[in-house]
Amino acid sequence: MKLLWLDLNSSYAHSSLALPALHAQIANDITIEWCMVSATINENIGNVVKQIYHHQPDIIAATNWLFNHEQLLHIVSRAKALLPQSCVVLGGPEFLGDNEDFLIKNKFVSGVFRGEGEEVFPQWLKVWNHPKQAWKSVTGLCYIDETNQYQDNGIARVMNFSQLISPEKSRFFNWSKPFVQLETTRGCFNTCAFCVSGGEKPVRTIPLEAIRERLNDIHQHGIKNVRVLDRTFNYNNKRAKELLDLFRNYPDICFHLEIHPALLSKELKKELSVLPKGLLHLEAGIQSLKESVLQQSRRIGKLSDALEGLKYLCSLKNMETHADLIAGLPLYHLSEIFEDVHTLAEYGAGEIQLESLKLLPGTEMRRRAKELGIQYSPLPPYEVLQTREISVDELQTAHYLSRLLDGFYNTPTWQSITRTLILENPSFLHEFLNHLVQTDVIDTPLSLERRGLILYDFCKNQYPDYLTQVSIAWIEAGMSLKKAPAERVRTKRQVPPESWEVIYGSYRENLRLCFLPTDEEEHGYWFGFESEIQKIQPVFKATT
Ligand code: SF4
C-alpha cells in the first residue's frame, strides 16, 4: 500500500511535526510505502496536485489547521477527482470539534481523526480498506458510513506518551529549518476556554533522560534554536529547574519556552536570573491584564501573581520576554487593550503581541459563543468579529494597533524610542495610529527605513522633543546619513572635541566621525564609523 503525505505549510520557515511523529511509530512496517509531497500554501495548486497524481497513492493523508485549511481542501479535492480509488484522510486541530458538517460537505474526504494520532493512525492503517467492518473500532476516527450515517469515535489520546518513538528518528524529520520543535510535555494543566490545549488532559511528560538524548541528537545536527513544546513548563517548578539545568549543557542553543508568569517560585526566579545570556527566549502567556477577562476565560492563576512574575521576567537582562494580549476576549474593552499595552511597555516587554481571538473548533469558548455574546467568522481562521464589549470598528482598531506594535515597538531599531513615546505621552499611541491609518500605510508592508522616515516625519510635526532620539535610532541602525532623519547630522571633516563622554566603543583616528548637535552650543552625539570595512552601523558613540 502506498501512503502519500501532503505536507502543506504556511511558509518555508515552518515544518509540521505530524508526519515524522506518525511515521516514526511504524517506520519498520514494510507493507507501507511512504512518500511525501511538500509545499507551501502560496504555491501553484495545479503543480502540487500533479505531484500527488504522479505518485498514484492508495492513501492521501494530511494535517489540516487554521492557516492551510482552504488550500488543503482545494488540493485534496482535485487529487481525489484524479484518483477516485484513493482514500483521503485528514487530521489536525481543525477536527477537534463536531465533524459531521465537514464530512457531509466534503465528500472527497473519507475520514478525519480527532485528537492525537500516534497510536490510532497505525491501527487504522491496518484496516484502512475495510471501512465497513473495522473503522468503528478506531478511536478518534469520524466518517460517513456506508448507510450515510455520521460515525463519531470520540477523541484519541496517546496514553503511552513517554514510550513514543521520537519524531527525530523518522527520515521525514526536517533538519533544514532554522529551528526544531521538541515536545517534552503533552496537555496543559490550565483550562483557558479559548485554547485547544485547555481541554487537553491528562498532562503527560517525557523523562529527563530521554530529553537529554534527544537534545544530544539535535545538538549534533548543529541546530541553534529549539522551540520547546511544553505548555506547563513551570507548572512543576522542580521539573522546570531540572530542565533548565539540562539546557545549560547546550550553551550554543537558544531555547524558546512558554512560561506562565503567575507560577514562578522564588527558586525558579533565582535560577532564571543566573542563566547565561541568550540561552532562553520566553513567551509569557498573559492574554489580558484584567481580572474579569481572565476569569471569564477560565484561566487559572492569580492576576497579581502574573503581573509580578511578568515584571520580573521583563526586568531580566539575560533573556528576552515576549508578552501577548488577545483582543476580542469576552469583557475586554478596546480602552483596556490600550491600557494593557502601556503597562507591558512600562514593564519593558521585549515584544508585545496583540492577537485577535479565534474561536477554534473544539474549544469551550466556541461552544459557548452565543451565551458569551461573541460573533465570529464561520470560516477559518474563525476570528472574532464583535462581542458585547468590543465593536466591529474597535476590533479593526485593535488589528491596526497590532500592526503598529509589530512595525515599531516589536522592531529592535524602533523599540526604545517607541517605548519612550508611549510612556511619556498618554495620547501618542492613539495619535500615531490615526496618522498611520489616515496616510493609508497601516496595512502595507514597510521597510525599516520607511518606518523610520514615517516616525521622524510624525515626530517633527507632533513630538519635536523626540526628534533627536529618532535620529539616533536611525544612525545606529546604519541607515543613510543623506535622508531626513539625519538632516541635522554633520558629516564633513568632523574633528573630535577636547573632551567627550564615551557611551560605547573606543575612538581611533581612522574612524569616520559624524556629529548630531542637540543645541547651538555644540552639545550632541558623536558617532564613529569604520571607514575600511563595510560595516554600516557606528562602532563608537560619545556625547558632549
Ligand atoms: S493558553 Fe496556554 S495555559 Fe491556557 S490552556 Fe492554552 S496552553 Fe494552557
Coordinates of C-alpha atoms and ligand atoms in Angstrom, one line a residue:
M1 CA 0.0 0.0 0.0
K2 CA 1.3 3.4 -0.9
L3 CA 0.7 6.3 1.5
L4 CA 1.2 9.8 0.4
W5 CA 1.6 12.6 3.0
L6 CA 0.8 16.1 1.8
D7 CA 2.9 18.4 3.9
L8 CA 1.3 21.8 3.4
N9 CA 2.9 24.6 5.4
S10 CA 2.2 28.3 5.6
S11 CA 5.8 29.2 4.8
Y12 CA 9.2 27.6 4.2
A13 CA 10.2 28.6 7.8
H14 CA 7.6 26.2 9.2
S15 CA 7.6 22.5 9.3
S16 CA 4.9 20.3 10.8
L17 CA 5.8 17.6 13.2
A18 CA 2.8 15.5 12.3
L19 CA 4.4 13.3 9.6
P20 CA 7.6 12.4 11.4
A21 CA 5.7 11.9 14.6
L22 CA 3.4 9.4 12.9
H23 CA 6.0 7.8 10.6
A24 CA 8.5 7.2 13.5
Q25 CA 6.0 4.8 15.2
I26 CA 5.7 2.5 12.2
A27 CA 8.8 3.2 10.1
N28 CA 9.7 -0.5 10.2
D29 CA 6.4 -1.7 8.6
I30 CA 7.4 -2.9 5.2
T31 CA 3.9 -3.2 3.9
I32 CA 3.6 0.6 3.8
E33 CA 5.4 2.6 1.1
W34 CA 5.6 6.2 2.4
C35 CA 6.0 9.2 0.1
M36 CA 5.6 12.9 0.6
V37 CA 4.7 16.0 -1.3
S38 CA 5.8 19.1 0.5
A39 CA 4.5 22.6 -0.4
T40 CA 3.5 26.0 1.0
I41 CA 0.1 27.5 0.8
N42 CA 1.3 30.1 -1.7
E43 CA 2.3 27.6 -4.3
N44 CA 0.5 26.8 -7.5
I45 CA -2.2 24.3 -6.6
G46 CA -2.1 22.6 -10.0
N47 CA 1.6 21.8 -9.6
V48 CA 1.0 20.2 -6.2
V49 CA -1.9 18.2 -7.5
K50 CA 0.3 17.0 -10.4
Q51 CA 3.0 15.8 -8.0
I52 CA 0.4 13.8 -5.9
Y53 CA -1.1 12.3 -9.1
H54 CA 2.3 11.0 -10.3
H55 CA 2.8 9.1 -7.1
Q56 CA -0.5 7.2 -7.6
P57 CA -1.1 6.7 -3.9
D58 CA -3.7 4.5 -2.3
I59 CA -4.0 6.8 0.7
I60 CA -3.6 10.6 0.8
A61 CA -3.1 11.9 4.3
A62 CA -2.5 15.5 5.6
T63 CA -2.9 17.7 8.7
N64 CA -5.4 20.4 8.5
W65 CA -5.1 23.5 10.6
L66 CA -6.2 27.1 10.6
F67 CA -3.9 28.5 8.0
N68 CA -3.7 25.8 5.4
H69 CA -7.4 24.8 5.6
E70 CA -8.6 26.3 2.4
Q71 CA -5.7 25.4 0.1
L72 CA -5.5 21.9 1.5
L73 CA -9.1 21.2 0.5
H74 CA -8.5 22.7 -2.9
I75 CA -5.6 20.3 -3.4
V76 CA -7.0 17.1 -2.0
S77 CA -10.4 17.6 -3.7
R78 CA -8.6 17.7 -7.1
A79 CA -6.3 14.8 -6.2
K80 CA -9.3 12.7 -5.3
A81 CA -11.0 13.6 -8.6
L82 CA -8.0 12.4 -10.5
L83 CA -7.5 9.3 -8.2
P84 CA -11.1 8.2 -7.4
Q85 CA -9.8 4.9 -5.8
S86 CA -7.7 6.7 -3.3
C87 CA -8.7 7.2 0.3
V88 CA -8.3 10.7 1.7
V89 CA -7.8 11.0 5.5
L90 CA -7.1 14.2 7.4
G91 CA -6.2 15.0 11.0
G92 CA -5.2 18.1 13.0
P93 CA -6.7 20.8 15.1
E94 CA -9.4 21.7 12.6
F95 CA -11.2 18.4 13.6
L96 CA -11.3 18.9 17.3
G97 CA -15.0 19.9 17.2
D98 CA -18.0 18.4 15.5
N99 CA -17.0 16.9 12.2
E100 CA -20.4 15.9 10.7
D101 CA -21.0 19.1 8.6
F102 CA -17.5 19.0 7.3
L103 CA -17.7 15.3 6.1
I104 CA -21.1 15.8 4.6
K105 CA -19.9 18.9 2.7
N106 CA -16.6 17.5 1.6
K107 CA -17.4 14.0 0.3
F108 CA -13.9 13.6 -1.1
V109 CA -12.6 13.1 2.4
S110 CA -13.1 9.5 3.6
G111 CA -12.4 10.2 7.3
V112 CA -10.9 12.6 9.8
F113 CA -9.1 12.0 13.0
R114 CA -9.9 13.9 16.2
G115 CA -7.1 14.1 18.7
E116 CA -3.6 12.6 18.8
G117 CA -2.7 10.3 16.1
E118 CA 0.5 8.3 17.0
E119 CA -1.4 5.3 18.4
V120 CA -4.6 5.3 16.4
F121 CA -3.2 6.1 12.9
P122 CA -1.1 2.9 12.8
Q123 CA -4.2 0.9 13.9
W124 CA -6.3 2.5 11.2
L125 CA -3.6 1.7 8.5
K126 CA -4.1 -2.0 9.3
V127 CA -7.8 -1.7 8.4
W128 CA -7.9 1.3 6.0
N129 CA -9.6 -0.7 3.2
H130 CA -12.2 -2.3 5.5
P131 CA -14.3 0.7 6.5
K132 CA -17.5 -1.3 6.9
Q133 CA -16.1 -3.9 9.3
A134 CA -13.3 -2.2 11.2
W135 CA -13.4 1.7 11.2
K136 CA -15.8 1.7 14.1
S137 CA -13.1 0.4 16.4
V138 CA -10.6 3.2 15.7
T139 CA -10.8 5.8 18.4
G140 CA -10.9 9.4 17.2
L141 CA -12.0 8.5 13.7
C142 CA -15.0 10.3 12.3
Y143 CA -16.6 9.3 8.9
I144 CA -19.8 8.9 7.0
D145 CA -20.5 5.2 6.9
E146 CA -22.0 3.0 4.0
T147 CA -25.5 3.8 5.2
N148 CA -24.8 7.5 5.0
Q149 CA -24.7 7.9 8.8
Y150 CA -22.2 10.0 10.6
Q151 CA -19.9 7.9 12.8
D152 CA -18.0 9.7 15.6
N153 CA -15.5 7.6 17.5
G154 CA -14.7 10.3 20.1
I155 CA -11.2 11.7 20.8
A156 CA -7.9 9.9 20.6
R157 CA -5.3 10.5 23.4
V158 CA -1.9 8.9 23.5
M159 CA -1.6 7.1 26.8
N160 CA 2.0 5.9 26.5
F161 CA 3.4 9.3 25.6
S162 CA 6.8 8.7 27.1
Q163 CA 7.1 5.4 25.1
L164 CA 6.5 7.0 21.7
I165 CA 9.5 6.9 19.3
S166 CA 10.7 10.5 18.8
P167 CA 9.9 12.3 15.5
E168 CA 13.7 12.9 15.1
K169 CA 14.1 9.2 14.4
S170 CA 12.0 9.4 11.3
R171 CA 13.6 10.0 7.9
F172 CA 10.9 12.7 7.4
F173 CA 12.1 14.8 10.3
N174 CA 13.1 18.1 8.7
W175 CA 16.6 19.2 9.9
S176 CA 16.9 22.0 7.4
K177 CA 14.7 24.6 9.1
P178 CA 16.0 27.5 11.3
F179 CA 14.6 25.8 14.4
V180 CA 13.3 22.4 15.6
Q181 CA 10.4 21.7 17.9
L182 CA 10.9 19.5 20.9
E183 CA 7.7 18.2 22.5
T184 CA 8.6 17.5 26.1
T185 CA 5.1 17.5 27.5
R186 CA 1.6 17.0 26.1
G187 CA -1.5 18.6 27.5
C188 CA -1.9 21.6 29.8
F189 CA -2.9 21.9 33.4
N190 CA -4.8 25.1 32.6
T191 CA -8.3 25.5 31.4
C192 CA -8.3 28.5 29.2
A193 CA -11.6 28.4 27.3
F194 CA -10.2 29.8 24.0
C195 CA -7.3 27.3 23.7
V196 CA -7.3 23.8 22.2
S197 CA -4.9 22.8 25.0
G198 CA -7.4 23.9 27.6
G199 CA -9.2 20.6 27.3
E200 CA -6.1 18.5 26.6
K201 CA -5.9 16.3 29.6
P202 CA -4.1 14.5 31.2
V203 CA -0.7 16.2 31.2
R204 CA 1.9 13.7 30.1
T205 CA 5.7 14.2 30.2
I206 CA 8.9 12.7 28.8
P207 CA 11.5 11.7 31.3
L208 CA 14.5 14.0 31.6
E209 CA 17.0 11.3 30.4
A210 CA 15.0 10.8 27.2
I211 CA 15.0 14.6 26.6
R212 CA 18.8 14.7 27.1
E213 CA 19.3 12.0 24.5
R214 CA 17.1 13.9 22.0
L215 CA 18.9 17.2 22.7
N216 CA 22.2 15.4 22.1
D217 CA 20.9 14.3 18.7
I218 CA 19.6 17.9 18.0
H219 CA 22.9 19.4 19.0
Q220 CA 24.8 17.0 16.8
H221 CA 22.8 18.3 13.9
G222 CA 24.0 21.8 14.6
I223 CA 20.6 23.2 15.4
K224 CA 20.8 26.6 17.1
N225 CA 17.1 27.2 18.0
V226 CA 14.8 24.8 19.8
R227 CA 11.2 25.5 20.4
V228 CA 10.2 23.6 23.5
L229 CA 6.6 22.4 23.3
D230 CA 5.7 22.3 26.9
R231 CA 2.5 24.1 27.9
T232 CA 3.2 23.6 31.5
F233 CA 6.9 24.3 31.6
N234 CA 6.8 26.0 35.1
Y235 CA 3.7 24.3 36.4
N236 CA 6.0 22.0 38.2
N237 CA 8.9 24.2 39.4
K238 CA 11.1 21.3 40.3
R239 CA 10.9 19.9 36.8
A240 CA 11.4 23.3 35.3
K241 CA 14.6 23.7 37.3
E242 CA 15.8 20.3 36.1
L243 CA 15.1 21.2 32.5
L244 CA 16.9 24.5 32.9
D245 CA 19.9 22.6 34.3
L246 CA 19.8 20.3 31.3
F247 CA 19.6 23.2 28.8
R248 CA 22.7 24.8 30.4
N249 CA 24.7 21.9 28.8
Y250 CA 23.9 23.3 25.4
P251 CA 25.1 26.9 25.6
D252 CA 25.1 27.4 21.8
I253 CA 21.4 26.6 21.5
C254 CA 18.6 29.2 22.2
F255 CA 15.6 27.5 23.9
H256 CA 12.2 29.1 23.2
L257 CA 9.8 28.5 26.0
E258 CA 6.3 29.3 27.0
I259 CA 6.2 30.3 30.6
H260 CA 3.3 31.0 33.0
P261 CA 4.3 34.2 34.9
A262 CA 1.9 33.6 37.7
L263 CA 3.6 30.3 38.7
L264 CA 7.2 31.4 39.2
S265 CA 8.6 30.2 42.5
K266 CA 11.3 32.1 44.3
E267 CA 13.9 29.4 43.4
L268 CA 12.9 29.4 39.8
K269 CA 13.2 33.2 39.6
K270 CA 16.7 32.9 41.0
E271 CA 17.6 30.1 38.6
L272 CA 16.4 32.2 35.7
S273 CA 18.3 35.2 36.7
V274 CA 21.7 33.5 36.6
L275 CA 21.3 31.7 33.2
P276 CA 23.8 32.6 30.5
K277 CA 22.6 35.4 28.3
G278 CA 20.8 34.2 25.2
L279 CA 20.1 30.7 26.5
L280 CA 16.3 31.4 26.8
H281 CA 13.7 33.2 24.9
L282 CA 10.5 33.4 26.8
E283 CA 6.9 33.7 25.7
A284 CA 4.8 34.8 28.7
G285 CA 1.2 34.0 28.3
I286 CA -0.8 36.8 29.8
Q287 CA -3.7 37.4 27.3
S288 CA -5.2 40.4 29.3
L289 CA -4.3 42.3 32.4
K290 CA -7.9 42.5 33.5
E291 CA -9.0 40.0 36.2
S292 CA -12.6 39.8 35.0
V293 CA -11.5 38.9 31.4
L294 CA -9.2 36.2 32.7
Q295 CA -11.9 34.8 34.9
Q296 CA -14.4 34.7 32.1
S297 CA -11.8 32.9 30.0
R298 CA -11.3 30.3 32.8
R299 CA -7.6 30.9 33.0
I300 CA -6.2 29.7 36.3
G301 CA -3.6 31.8 38.1
K302 CA -3.9 35.0 40.1
L303 CA -3.5 38.1 38.0
S304 CA -1.5 39.9 40.7
D305 CA 1.0 37.0 40.7
A306 CA 1.1 37.0 36.9
L307 CA 1.8 40.8 36.8
E308 CA 4.5 40.5 39.4
G309 CA 6.0 37.5 37.5
L310 CA 5.9 39.2 34.2
K311 CA 7.5 42.3 35.6
Y312 CA 10.3 40.2 37.0
L313 CA 10.8 38.3 33.7
C314 CA 10.9 41.5 31.7
S315 CA 13.5 43.0 34.0
L316 CA 15.9 40.2 33.3
K317 CA 18.8 41.3 31.1
N318 CA 19.9 37.8 30.2
M319 CA 16.8 36.8 28.2
E320 CA 14.1 38.4 26.2
T321 CA 10.4 38.0 27.3
H322 CA 7.6 38.4 24.9
A323 CA 4.0 39.0 26.1
D324 CA 0.8 38.5 24.3
L325 CA -2.7 40.1 24.6
I326 CA -5.9 38.9 22.9
A327 CA -8.4 41.3 21.5
G328 CA -11.9 40.0 21.3
L329 CA -11.9 38.1 24.6
P330 CA -15.3 38.5 26.3
L331 CA -15.4 41.5 28.7
Y332 CA -12.3 43.0 27.2
H333 CA -12.8 46.6 26.0
L334 CA -10.6 48.5 23.5
S335 CA -9.7 51.1 26.0
E336 CA -8.4 48.4 28.3
I337 CA -6.3 47.0 25.5
F338 CA -4.6 50.4 25.1
E339 CA -4.0 50.5 28.9
D340 CA -2.5 47.0 28.9
V341 CA -0.2 47.8 26.0
H342 CA 1.0 50.8 28.1
T343 CA 1.6 48.6 31.1
L344 CA 3.5 46.0 29.1
A345 CA 5.7 48.7 27.6
E346 CA 6.3 50.0 31.2
Y347 CA 7.4 46.6 32.2
G348 CA 9.8 46.5 29.3
A349 CA 8.4 43.6 27.4
G350 CA 10.7 42.6 24.6
E351 CA 7.7 42.3 22.3
I352 CA 4.0 42.9 22.7
Q353 CA 2.0 40.6 20.5
L354 CA -1.6 41.6 20.1
E355 CA -3.6 38.9 18.5
S356 CA -7.3 38.7 17.7
L357 CA -9.2 35.9 19.4
K358 CA -10.1 33.0 17.1
L359 CA -12.8 30.6 18.1
L360 CA -11.1 27.3 17.3
P361 CA -13.1 24.1 16.8
G362 CA -13.3 22.0 20.0
T363 CA -12.8 24.9 22.4
E364 CA -15.1 25.8 25.2
M365 CA -15.4 29.4 24.0
R366 CA -16.6 28.3 20.6
R367 CA -19.3 26.1 22.2
R368 CA -20.4 29.0 24.5
A369 CA -20.0 31.7 21.8
K370 CA -23.7 32.7 21.8
E371 CA -24.0 32.8 25.6
L372 CA -20.9 35.0 25.8
G373 CA -22.2 37.3 23.1
I374 CA -19.4 36.5 20.6
Q375 CA -19.9 36.8 16.9
Y376 CA -17.2 35.1 14.8
S377 CA -16.2 34.2 11.3
P378 CA -17.7 30.8 10.3
L379 CA -14.7 30.3 8.0
P380 CA -11.0 29.8 9.1
P381 CA -9.4 31.5 10.9
Y382 CA -12.7 31.9 12.8
E383 CA -11.7 35.3 14.1
V384 CA -14.0 37.2 16.4
L385 CA -15.9 39.9 14.6
Q386 CA -17.8 41.5 17.5
T387 CA -18.5 41.0 21.2
R388 CA -20.8 42.8 23.7
E389 CA -17.7 44.8 24.8
I390 CA -15.9 45.5 21.5
S391 CA -17.5 46.6 18.3
V392 CA -16.6 45.7 14.7
D393 CA -14.8 49.1 14.3
E394 CA -12.9 48.7 17.6
L395 CA -11.7 45.3 16.6
Q396 CA -10.3 46.8 13.4
T397 CA -8.6 49.4 15.5
A398 CA -7.1 46.6 17.7
H399 CA -5.8 45.0 14.4
Y400 CA -4.2 48.3 13.4
L401 CA -2.7 48.7 16.9
S402 CA -1.2 45.2 16.5
R403 CA 0.3 46.3 13.1
L404 CA 1.7 49.4 14.8
L405 CA 3.3 47.4 17.6
D406 CA 4.8 44.9 15.1
G407 CA 6.2 47.7 12.9
F408 CA 7.6 49.9 15.7
Y409 CA 7.6 48.5 19.2
N410 CA 8.5 44.9 18.2
T411 CA 11.2 46.1 15.9
P412 CA 14.5 46.4 17.8
T413 CA 15.6 49.6 15.9
W414 CA 12.4 51.5 16.8
Q415 CA 11.6 49.9 20.2
S416 CA 13.3 52.2 22.6
I417 CA 12.0 55.4 21.1
T418 CA 8.5 53.9 20.6
R419 CA 8.5 52.8 24.3
T420 CA 9.6 56.3 25.4
L421 CA 6.9 57.9 23.4
I422 CA 4.2 55.6 24.7
L423 CA 5.3 56.0 28.3
E424 CA 5.8 59.8 28.3
N425 CA 2.7 60.7 26.2
P426 CA -0.7 59.3 27.0
S427 CA -2.1 60.2 23.6
F428 CA 0.9 59.0 21.5
L429 CA -0.5 55.6 20.6
H430 CA -3.9 57.0 19.5
E431 CA -2.4 59.9 17.6
F432 CA 0.3 57.8 15.8
L433 CA -2.3 55.1 15.0
N434 CA -4.6 57.7 13.5
H435 CA -1.7 59.1 11.5
L436 CA -0.8 55.7 10.1
V437 CA -4.4 54.9 9.2
Q438 CA -5.1 58.3 7.6
T439 CA -2.0 58.1 5.5
D440 CA -3.0 54.6 4.4
V441 CA 0.2 52.9 5.4
I442 CA -1.0 50.8 8.3
D443 CA -1.7 47.7 6.3
T444 CA 1.2 47.9 3.9
P445 CA 4.5 46.1 4.5
L446 CA 7.0 48.9 5.2
S447 CA 10.8 48.6 5.1
L448 CA 12.8 49.5 8.2
E449 CA 13.9 52.7 6.5
R450 CA 10.3 53.7 5.5
R451 CA 9.1 53.2 9.1
G452 CA 12.0 55.5 10.3
L453 CA 11.0 58.2 7.8
I454 CA 7.4 58.0 8.9
L455 CA 8.2 58.2 12.6
Y456 CA 10.6 61.0 12.0
D457 CA 8.1 63.0 10.0
F458 CA 5.4 62.4 12.6
C459 CA 7.6 63.5 15.5
K460 CA 8.7 66.6 13.6
N461 CA 5.0 67.7 13.4
Q462 CA 3.7 66.3 16.7
Y463 CA 6.5 65.5 19.1
P464 CA 9.6 67.6 18.1
D465 CA 11.2 67.0 21.5
Y466 CA 11.8 63.4 20.4
L467 CA 13.4 64.1 17.1
T468 CA 17.0 63.6 18.4
Q469 CA 16.1 60.1 19.7
V470 CA 14.6 59.1 16.4
S471 CA 17.8 60.4 14.6
I472 CA 20.0 58.4 17.0
A473 CA 18.0 55.2 16.4
W474 CA 18.3 55.9 12.6
I475 CA 22.0 56.4 12.7
E476 CA 22.7 53.4 15.0
A477 CA 20.7 51.2 12.6
G478 CA 23.2 52.1 9.9
M479 CA 20.8 54.0 7.7
S480 CA 21.6 56.6 5.1
L481 CA 23.0 59.9 6.5
K482 CA 21.6 61.7 3.5
K483 CA 18.0 61.2 4.4
A484 CA 15.7 63.3 6.6
P485 CA 16.2 61.6 10.0
A486 CA 19.9 62.5 9.6
E487 CA 19.3 66.0 8.3
R488 CA 20.9 67.7 11.3
V489 CA 24.0 65.4 11.2
R490 CA 27.3 66.9 10.3
T491 CA 29.5 64.5 8.4
K492 CA 32.2 66.6 6.6
R493 CA 35.6 66.9 8.3
Q494 CA 34.5 66.4 11.8
V495 CA 37.3 66.5 14.4
P496 CA 36.9 65.3 17.9
P497 CA 36.1 67.9 20.6
E498 CA 38.5 68.4 23.5
S499 CA 36.5 66.1 25.7
W500 CA 33.5 63.8 25.4
E501 CA 31.8 61.1 27.4
V502 CA 32.2 57.7 25.6
I503 CA 29.0 55.7 25.5
Y504 CA 30.4 52.7 23.6
G505 CA 33.4 51.7 21.5
S506 CA 36.8 53.4 21.5
Y507 CA 37.9 56.2 19.3
R508 CA 40.7 55.8 16.8
E509 CA 41.9 58.3 14.2
N510 CA 40.9 56.2 11.3
L511 CA 37.2 56.3 12.3
R512 CA 34.9 58.4 10.2
L513 CA 33.2 60.8 12.6
C514 CA 29.8 62.5 12.4
F515 CA 28.1 64.8 14.8
L516 CA 24.5 65.2 15.7
P517 CA 24.0 68.5 17.5
T518 CA 21.3 68.8 20.2
D519 CA 21.6 72.6 20.7
E520 CA 23.5 75.6 19.5
E521 CA 26.3 75.2 21.9
E522 CA 28.0 72.1 20.4
H523 CA 26.3 69.6 22.7
G524 CA 25.2 66.5 21.0
Y525 CA 26.2 63.0 19.9
W526 CA 29.3 61.7 18.1
F527 CA 29.3 58.6 16.1
G528 CA 32.4 56.8 14.6
F529 CA 32.2 54.5 11.6
E530 CA 34.8 52.1 10.4
S531 CA 36.0 53.6 7.1
E532 CA 37.7 50.4 5.8
I533 CA 35.3 47.6 6.5
Q534 CA 31.8 47.5 5.1
K535 CA 30.1 47.9 8.4
I536 CA 27.4 50.5 8.2
Q537 CA 26.5 50.8 11.9
P538 CA 28.7 53.1 14.1
V539 CA 31.2 51.3 16.2
F540 CA 31.8 54.3 18.5
K541 CA 29.4 56.7 20.3
A542 CA 30.1 59.6 22.6
T543 CA 28.3 62.6 23.9
T544 CA 29.3 66.2 24.6
Ligands
SF4_1 S1 -3.5 29.3 26.7 FE1 -1.6 28.3 27.5 S2 -2.1 28.0 29.7 FE2 -4.0 28.3 28.7 S3 -4.8 26.2 28.2 FE3 -3.7 27.0 26.4 S4 -1.6 26.3 26.6 FE4 -2.6 26.1 28.6

